[in-house]
PDB file of C-alpha atoms in Angstrom:
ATOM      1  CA  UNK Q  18      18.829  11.188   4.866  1.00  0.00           C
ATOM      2  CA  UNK Q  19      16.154   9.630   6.403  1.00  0.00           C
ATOM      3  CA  UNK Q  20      12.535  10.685   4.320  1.00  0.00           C
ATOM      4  CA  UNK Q  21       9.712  11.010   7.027  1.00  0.00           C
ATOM      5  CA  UNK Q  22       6.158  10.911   6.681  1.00  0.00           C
ATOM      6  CA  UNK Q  23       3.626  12.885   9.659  1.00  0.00           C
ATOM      7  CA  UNK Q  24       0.747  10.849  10.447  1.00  0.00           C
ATOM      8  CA  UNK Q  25      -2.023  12.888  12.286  1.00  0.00           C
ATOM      9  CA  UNK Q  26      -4.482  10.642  13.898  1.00  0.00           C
ATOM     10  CA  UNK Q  27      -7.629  12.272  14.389  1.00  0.00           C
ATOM     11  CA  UNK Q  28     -10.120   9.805  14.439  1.00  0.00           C
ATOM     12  CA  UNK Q  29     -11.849   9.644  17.888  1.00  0.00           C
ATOM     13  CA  UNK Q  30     -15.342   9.854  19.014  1.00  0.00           C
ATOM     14  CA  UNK Q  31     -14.574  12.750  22.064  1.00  0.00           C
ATOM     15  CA  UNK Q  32     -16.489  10.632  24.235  1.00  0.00           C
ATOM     16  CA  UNK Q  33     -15.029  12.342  27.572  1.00  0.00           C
ATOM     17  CA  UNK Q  34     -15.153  16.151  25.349  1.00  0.00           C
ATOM     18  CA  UNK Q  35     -19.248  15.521  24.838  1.00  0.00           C
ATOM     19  CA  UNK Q  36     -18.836  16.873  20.985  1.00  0.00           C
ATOM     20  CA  UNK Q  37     -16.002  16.719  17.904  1.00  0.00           C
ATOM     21  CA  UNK Q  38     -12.677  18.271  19.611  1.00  0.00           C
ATOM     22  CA  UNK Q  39     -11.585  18.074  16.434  1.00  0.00           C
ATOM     23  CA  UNK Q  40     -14.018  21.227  15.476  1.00  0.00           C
ATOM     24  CA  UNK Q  41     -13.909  23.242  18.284  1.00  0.00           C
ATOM     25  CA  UNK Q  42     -12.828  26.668  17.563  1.00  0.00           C
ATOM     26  CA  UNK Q  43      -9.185  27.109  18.101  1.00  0.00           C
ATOM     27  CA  UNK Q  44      -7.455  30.860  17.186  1.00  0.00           C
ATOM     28  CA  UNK Q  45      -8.574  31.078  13.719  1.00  0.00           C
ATOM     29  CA  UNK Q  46      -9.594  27.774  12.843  1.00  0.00           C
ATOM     30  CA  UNK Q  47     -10.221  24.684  14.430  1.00  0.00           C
ATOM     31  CA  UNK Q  48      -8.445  22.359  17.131  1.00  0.00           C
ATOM     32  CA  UNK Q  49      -7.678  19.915  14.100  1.00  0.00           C
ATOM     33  CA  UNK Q  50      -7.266  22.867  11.344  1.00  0.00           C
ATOM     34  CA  UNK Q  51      -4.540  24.315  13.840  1.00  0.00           C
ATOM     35  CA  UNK Q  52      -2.655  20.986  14.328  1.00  0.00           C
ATOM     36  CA  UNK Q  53      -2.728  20.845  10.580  1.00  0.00           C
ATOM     37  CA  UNK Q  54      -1.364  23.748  10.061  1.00  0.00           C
ATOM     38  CA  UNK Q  55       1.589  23.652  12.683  1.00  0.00           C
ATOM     39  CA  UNK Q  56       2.478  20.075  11.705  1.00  0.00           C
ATOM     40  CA  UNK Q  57       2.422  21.196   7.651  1.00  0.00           C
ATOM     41  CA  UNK Q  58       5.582  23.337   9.061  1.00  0.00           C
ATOM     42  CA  UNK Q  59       7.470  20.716  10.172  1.00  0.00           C
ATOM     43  CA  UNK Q  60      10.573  19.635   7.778  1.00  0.00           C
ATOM     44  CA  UNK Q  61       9.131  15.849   6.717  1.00  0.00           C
ATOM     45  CA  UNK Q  62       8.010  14.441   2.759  1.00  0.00           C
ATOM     46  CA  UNK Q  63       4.600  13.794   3.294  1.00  0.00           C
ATOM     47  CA  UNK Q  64       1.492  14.751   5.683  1.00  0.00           C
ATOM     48  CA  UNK Q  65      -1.428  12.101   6.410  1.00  0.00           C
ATOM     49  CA  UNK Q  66      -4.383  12.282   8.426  1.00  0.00           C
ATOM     50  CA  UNK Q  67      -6.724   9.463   9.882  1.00  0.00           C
ATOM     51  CA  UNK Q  68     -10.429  10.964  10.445  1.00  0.00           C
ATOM     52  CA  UNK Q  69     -12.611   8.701  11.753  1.00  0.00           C
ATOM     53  CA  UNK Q  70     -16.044   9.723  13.870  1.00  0.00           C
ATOM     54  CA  UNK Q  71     -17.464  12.958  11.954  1.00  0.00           C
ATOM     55  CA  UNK Q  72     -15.350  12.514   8.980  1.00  0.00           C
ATOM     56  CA  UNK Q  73     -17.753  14.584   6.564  1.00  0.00           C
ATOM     57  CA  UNK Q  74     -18.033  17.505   8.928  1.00  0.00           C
ATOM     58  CA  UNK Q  75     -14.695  17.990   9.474  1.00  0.00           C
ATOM     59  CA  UNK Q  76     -13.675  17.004   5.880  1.00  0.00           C
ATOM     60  CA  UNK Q  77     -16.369  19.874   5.006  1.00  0.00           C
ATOM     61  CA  UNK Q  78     -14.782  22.227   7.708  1.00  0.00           C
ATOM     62  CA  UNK Q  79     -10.979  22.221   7.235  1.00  0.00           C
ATOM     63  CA  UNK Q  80      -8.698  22.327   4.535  1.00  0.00           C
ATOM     64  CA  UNK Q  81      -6.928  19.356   4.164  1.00  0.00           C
ATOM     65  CA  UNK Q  82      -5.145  20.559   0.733  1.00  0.00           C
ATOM     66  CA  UNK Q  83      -1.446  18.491   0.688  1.00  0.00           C
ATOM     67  CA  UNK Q  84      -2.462  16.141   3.027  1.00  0.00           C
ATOM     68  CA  UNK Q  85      -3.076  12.263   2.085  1.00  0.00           C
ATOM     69  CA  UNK Q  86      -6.541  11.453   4.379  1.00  0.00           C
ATOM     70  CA  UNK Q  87      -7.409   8.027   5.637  1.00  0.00           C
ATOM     71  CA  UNK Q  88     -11.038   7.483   7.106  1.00  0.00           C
ATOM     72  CA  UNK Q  89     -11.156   4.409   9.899  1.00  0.00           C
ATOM     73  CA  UNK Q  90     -14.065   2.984   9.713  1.00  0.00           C
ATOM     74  CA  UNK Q  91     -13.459   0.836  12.840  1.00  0.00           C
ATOM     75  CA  UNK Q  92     -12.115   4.299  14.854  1.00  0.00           C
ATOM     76  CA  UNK Q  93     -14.896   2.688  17.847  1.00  0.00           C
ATOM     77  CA  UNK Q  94     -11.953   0.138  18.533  1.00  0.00           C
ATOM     78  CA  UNK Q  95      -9.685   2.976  19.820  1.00  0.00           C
ATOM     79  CA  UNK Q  96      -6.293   4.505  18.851  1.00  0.00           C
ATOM     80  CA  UNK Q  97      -4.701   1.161  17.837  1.00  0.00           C
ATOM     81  CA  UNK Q  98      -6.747   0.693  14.688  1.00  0.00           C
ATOM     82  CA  UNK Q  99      -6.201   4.507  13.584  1.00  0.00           C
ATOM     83  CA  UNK Q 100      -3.087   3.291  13.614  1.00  0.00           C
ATOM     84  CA  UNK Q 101      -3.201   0.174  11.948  1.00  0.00           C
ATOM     85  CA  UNK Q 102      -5.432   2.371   8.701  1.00  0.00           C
ATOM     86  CA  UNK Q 103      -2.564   4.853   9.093  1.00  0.00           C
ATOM     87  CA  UNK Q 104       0.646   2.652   8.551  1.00  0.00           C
ATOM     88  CA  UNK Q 105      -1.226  -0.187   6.071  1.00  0.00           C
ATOM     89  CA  UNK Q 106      -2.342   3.124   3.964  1.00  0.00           C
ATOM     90  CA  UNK Q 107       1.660   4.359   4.391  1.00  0.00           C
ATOM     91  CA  UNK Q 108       2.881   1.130   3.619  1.00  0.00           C
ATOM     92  CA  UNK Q 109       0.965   0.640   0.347  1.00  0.00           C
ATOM     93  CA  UNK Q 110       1.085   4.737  -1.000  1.00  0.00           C
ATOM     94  CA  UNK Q 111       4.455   5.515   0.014  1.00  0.00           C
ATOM     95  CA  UNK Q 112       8.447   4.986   0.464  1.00  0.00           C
ATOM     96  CA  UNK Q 113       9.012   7.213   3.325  1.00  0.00           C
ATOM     97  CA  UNK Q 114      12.024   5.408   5.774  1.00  0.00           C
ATOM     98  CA  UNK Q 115       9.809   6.552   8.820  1.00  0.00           C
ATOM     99  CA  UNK Q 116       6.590   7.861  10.418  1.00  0.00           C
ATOM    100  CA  UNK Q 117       6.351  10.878  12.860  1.00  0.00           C
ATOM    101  CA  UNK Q 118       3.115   9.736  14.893  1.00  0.00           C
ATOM    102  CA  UNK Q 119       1.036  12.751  16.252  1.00  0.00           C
ATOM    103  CA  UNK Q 120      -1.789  12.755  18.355  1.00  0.00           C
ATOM    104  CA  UNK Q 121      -4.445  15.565  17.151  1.00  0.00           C
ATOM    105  CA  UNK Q 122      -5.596  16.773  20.536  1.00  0.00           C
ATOM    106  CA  UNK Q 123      -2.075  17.806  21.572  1.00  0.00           C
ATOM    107  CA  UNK Q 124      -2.121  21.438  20.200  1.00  0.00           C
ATOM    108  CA  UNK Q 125       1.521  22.858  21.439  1.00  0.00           C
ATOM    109  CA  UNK Q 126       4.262  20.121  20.312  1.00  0.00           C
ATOM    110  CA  UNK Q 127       7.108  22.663  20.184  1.00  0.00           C
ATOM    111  CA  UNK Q 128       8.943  23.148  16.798  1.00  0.00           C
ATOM    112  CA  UNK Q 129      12.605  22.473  18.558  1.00  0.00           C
ATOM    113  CA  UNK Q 130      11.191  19.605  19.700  1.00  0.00           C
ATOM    114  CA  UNK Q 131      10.283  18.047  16.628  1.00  0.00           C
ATOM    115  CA  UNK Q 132      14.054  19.369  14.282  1.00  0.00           C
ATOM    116  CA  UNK Q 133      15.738  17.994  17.608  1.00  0.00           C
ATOM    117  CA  UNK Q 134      14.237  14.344  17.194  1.00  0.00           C
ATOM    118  CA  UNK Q 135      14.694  14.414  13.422  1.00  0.00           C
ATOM    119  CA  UNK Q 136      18.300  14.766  13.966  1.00  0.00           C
ATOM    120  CA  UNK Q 137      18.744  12.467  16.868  1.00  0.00           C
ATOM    121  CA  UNK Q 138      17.132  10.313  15.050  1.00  0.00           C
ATOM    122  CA  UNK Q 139      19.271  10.597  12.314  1.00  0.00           C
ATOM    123  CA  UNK Q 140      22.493  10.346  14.120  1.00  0.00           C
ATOM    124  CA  UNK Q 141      21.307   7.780  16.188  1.00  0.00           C
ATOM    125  CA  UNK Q 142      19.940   5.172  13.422  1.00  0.00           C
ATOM    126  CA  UNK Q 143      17.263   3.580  16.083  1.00  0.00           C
ATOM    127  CA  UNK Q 144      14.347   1.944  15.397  1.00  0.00           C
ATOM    128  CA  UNK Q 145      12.532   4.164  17.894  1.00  0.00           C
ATOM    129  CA  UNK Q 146      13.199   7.866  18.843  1.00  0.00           C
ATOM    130  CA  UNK Q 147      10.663   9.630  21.523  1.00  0.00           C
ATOM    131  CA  UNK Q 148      10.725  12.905  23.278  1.00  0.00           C
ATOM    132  CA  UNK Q 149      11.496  12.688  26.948  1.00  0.00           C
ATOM    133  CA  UNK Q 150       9.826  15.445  28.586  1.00  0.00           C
ATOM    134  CA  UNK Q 151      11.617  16.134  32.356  1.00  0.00           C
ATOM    135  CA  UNK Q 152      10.836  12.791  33.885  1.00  0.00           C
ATOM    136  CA  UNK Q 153       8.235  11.244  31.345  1.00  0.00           C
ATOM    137  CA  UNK Q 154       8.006  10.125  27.701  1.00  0.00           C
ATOM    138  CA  UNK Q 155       5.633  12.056  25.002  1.00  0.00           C
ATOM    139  CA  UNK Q 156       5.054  12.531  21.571  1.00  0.00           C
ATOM    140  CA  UNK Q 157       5.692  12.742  18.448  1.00  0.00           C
ATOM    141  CA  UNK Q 158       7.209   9.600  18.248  1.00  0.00           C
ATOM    142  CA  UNK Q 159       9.050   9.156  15.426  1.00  0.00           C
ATOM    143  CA  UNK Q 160       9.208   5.374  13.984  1.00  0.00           C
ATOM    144  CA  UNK Q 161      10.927   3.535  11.386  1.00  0.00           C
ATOM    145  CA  UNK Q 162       8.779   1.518   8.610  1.00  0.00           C
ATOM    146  CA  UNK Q 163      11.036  -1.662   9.806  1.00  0.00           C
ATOM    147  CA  UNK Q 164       8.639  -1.742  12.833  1.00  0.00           C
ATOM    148  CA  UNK Q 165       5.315  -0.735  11.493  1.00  0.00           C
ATOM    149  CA  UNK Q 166       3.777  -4.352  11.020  1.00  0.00           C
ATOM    150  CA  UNK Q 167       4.331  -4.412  14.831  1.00  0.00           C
ATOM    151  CA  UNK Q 168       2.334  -1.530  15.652  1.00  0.00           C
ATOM    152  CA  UNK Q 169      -0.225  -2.630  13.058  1.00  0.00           C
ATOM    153  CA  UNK Q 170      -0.654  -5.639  14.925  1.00  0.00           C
ATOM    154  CA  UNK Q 171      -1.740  -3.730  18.496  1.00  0.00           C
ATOM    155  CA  UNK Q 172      -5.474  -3.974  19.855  1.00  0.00           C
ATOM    156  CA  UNK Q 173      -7.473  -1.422  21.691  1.00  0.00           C
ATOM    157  CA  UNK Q 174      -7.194   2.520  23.292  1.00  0.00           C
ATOM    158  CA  UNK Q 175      -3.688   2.910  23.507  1.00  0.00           C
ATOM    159  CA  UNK Q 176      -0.736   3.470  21.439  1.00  0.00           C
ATOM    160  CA  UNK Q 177       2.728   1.913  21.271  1.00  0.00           C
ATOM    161  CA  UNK Q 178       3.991   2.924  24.595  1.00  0.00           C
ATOM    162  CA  UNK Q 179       3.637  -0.319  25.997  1.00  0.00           C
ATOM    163  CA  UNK Q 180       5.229  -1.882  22.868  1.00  0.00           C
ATOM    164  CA  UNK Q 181       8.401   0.139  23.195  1.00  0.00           C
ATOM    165  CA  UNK Q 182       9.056  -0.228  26.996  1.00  0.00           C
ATOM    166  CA  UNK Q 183       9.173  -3.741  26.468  1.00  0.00           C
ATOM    167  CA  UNK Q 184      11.690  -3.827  24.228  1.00  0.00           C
ATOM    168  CA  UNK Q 185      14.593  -0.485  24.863  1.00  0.00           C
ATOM    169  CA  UNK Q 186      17.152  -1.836  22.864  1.00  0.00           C
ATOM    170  CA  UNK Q 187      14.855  -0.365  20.163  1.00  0.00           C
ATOM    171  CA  UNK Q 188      14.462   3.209  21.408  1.00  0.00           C
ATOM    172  CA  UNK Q 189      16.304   6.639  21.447  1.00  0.00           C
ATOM    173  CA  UNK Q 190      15.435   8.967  24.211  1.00  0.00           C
ATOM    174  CA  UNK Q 191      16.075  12.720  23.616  1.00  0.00           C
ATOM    175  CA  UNK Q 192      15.556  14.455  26.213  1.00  0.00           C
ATOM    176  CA  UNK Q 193      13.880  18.233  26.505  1.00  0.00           C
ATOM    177  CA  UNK Q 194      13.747  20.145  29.147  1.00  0.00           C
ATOM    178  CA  UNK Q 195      10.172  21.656  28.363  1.00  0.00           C
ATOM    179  CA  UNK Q 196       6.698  19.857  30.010  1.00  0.00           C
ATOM    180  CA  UNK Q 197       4.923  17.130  28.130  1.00  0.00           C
ATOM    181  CA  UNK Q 198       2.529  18.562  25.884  1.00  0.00           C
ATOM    182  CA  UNK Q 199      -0.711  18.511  27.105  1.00  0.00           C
ATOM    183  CA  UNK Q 200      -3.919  16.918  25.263  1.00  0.00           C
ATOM    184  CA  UNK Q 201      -7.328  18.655  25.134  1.00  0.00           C
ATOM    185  CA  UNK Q 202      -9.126  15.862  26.970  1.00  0.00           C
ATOM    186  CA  UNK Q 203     -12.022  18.075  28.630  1.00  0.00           C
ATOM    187  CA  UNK Q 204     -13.741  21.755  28.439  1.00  0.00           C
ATOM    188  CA  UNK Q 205     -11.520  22.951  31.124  1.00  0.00           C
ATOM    189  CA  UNK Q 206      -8.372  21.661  29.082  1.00  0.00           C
ATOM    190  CA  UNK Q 207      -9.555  23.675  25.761  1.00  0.00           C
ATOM    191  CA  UNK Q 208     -10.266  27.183  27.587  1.00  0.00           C
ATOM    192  CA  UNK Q 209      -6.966  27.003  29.589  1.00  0.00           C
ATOM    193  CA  UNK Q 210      -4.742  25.523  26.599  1.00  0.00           C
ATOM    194  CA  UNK Q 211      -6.856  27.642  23.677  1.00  0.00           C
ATOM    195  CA  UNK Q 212      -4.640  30.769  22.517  1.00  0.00           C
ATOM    196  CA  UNK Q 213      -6.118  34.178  23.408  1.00  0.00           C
ATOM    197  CA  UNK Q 214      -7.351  36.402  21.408  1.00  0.00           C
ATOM    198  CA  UNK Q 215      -5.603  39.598  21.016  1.00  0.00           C
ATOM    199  CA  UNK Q 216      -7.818  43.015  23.037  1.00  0.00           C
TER     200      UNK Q 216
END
């Protein structure tokens, strides 16, 4: 069996939101408290988080009990060097096979979604494994330590996407049926996506 390790990266300045998405309130807790909490249901070994702009106030507003925490101190470069913290800190703290990466503005990653990959995954013994959504590709994608160094290496504001169209011999697609998950990029996005409170 392959042991997995979730890496949350939630490191961003919300330039675009105007204030810490990771804070806003969300149900019960916060946008990053409720990502936390669905992702500490999923069936992997270990749970780590990369904070990055605000990391005291969100470090003083969540509970991050169970979960290994990175701070970026170079999160102004963009998603590539959360990632780069991320893996180097997995690579040096752990022996997990593989890394579920998981983007902490995208609140509604179905559960199916992520035992279905797991198990592709597994049957599949790929490099690479990412959701297919209808038409497009999404996250979590799951990655094996094999490839990390390469990721490490990437520069700017976006992930691996690139990366992994360039080479397919590398990836599994599973396919789902459901819409990409959306991300909370704006005001608009949290009031539409943010669950309801009961009357």
């Amino acid at each position: 069996m392959t042991d997995v390790a979730a890496l949350v990266l939630a490191a961003g300045q919300s330039t675009r939101f105007g204030s810490p998405k990771q804070l806003i309130p969300w149900g019960d807790t916060t946008l990053l408290g409720h990502v936390l909490r669905t992702v500490g249901q999923w069936p992997v070994e270990e749970r780590w988080v990369v904070l990055g702009a605000g990391a005291e106030s969100i470090l003083d507003s969540i509970d991050v009990e169970g979960w290994g925490v990175v701070i970026n101190d170079d999160f102004e470069e963009g998603l590539a060097s959360s990632l780069r913290v991320g893996l180097d800190a997995l690579t040096l703290q752990t022996k997990v096979d593989a890394v579920l990466i998981v983007l902490a503005d995208q609140p509604d990653i179905p559960r199916h979604v992520v035992d279905d990959l797991l198990a592709s995954h597994e049957a599949a013994r790929s490099l690479v494994s990412i959701p297919k959504y209808r038409y497009s590709w999404g996250n979590p994608a799951l990655v094996e330590r094999s490839l990390w160094p390469r990721l490490m290496s990437l520069e700017g504001d976006s992930g691996a996407k690139k990366l992994f169209q360039a080479h397919p011999e590398w990836v599994n697609e599973v396919w789902f049926s459901d819409l990409p998950p959306r991300a909370v990029d704006s005001r608009a996005d949290a009031e539409e996506l943010r669950p309801r409170r009961s009357p």
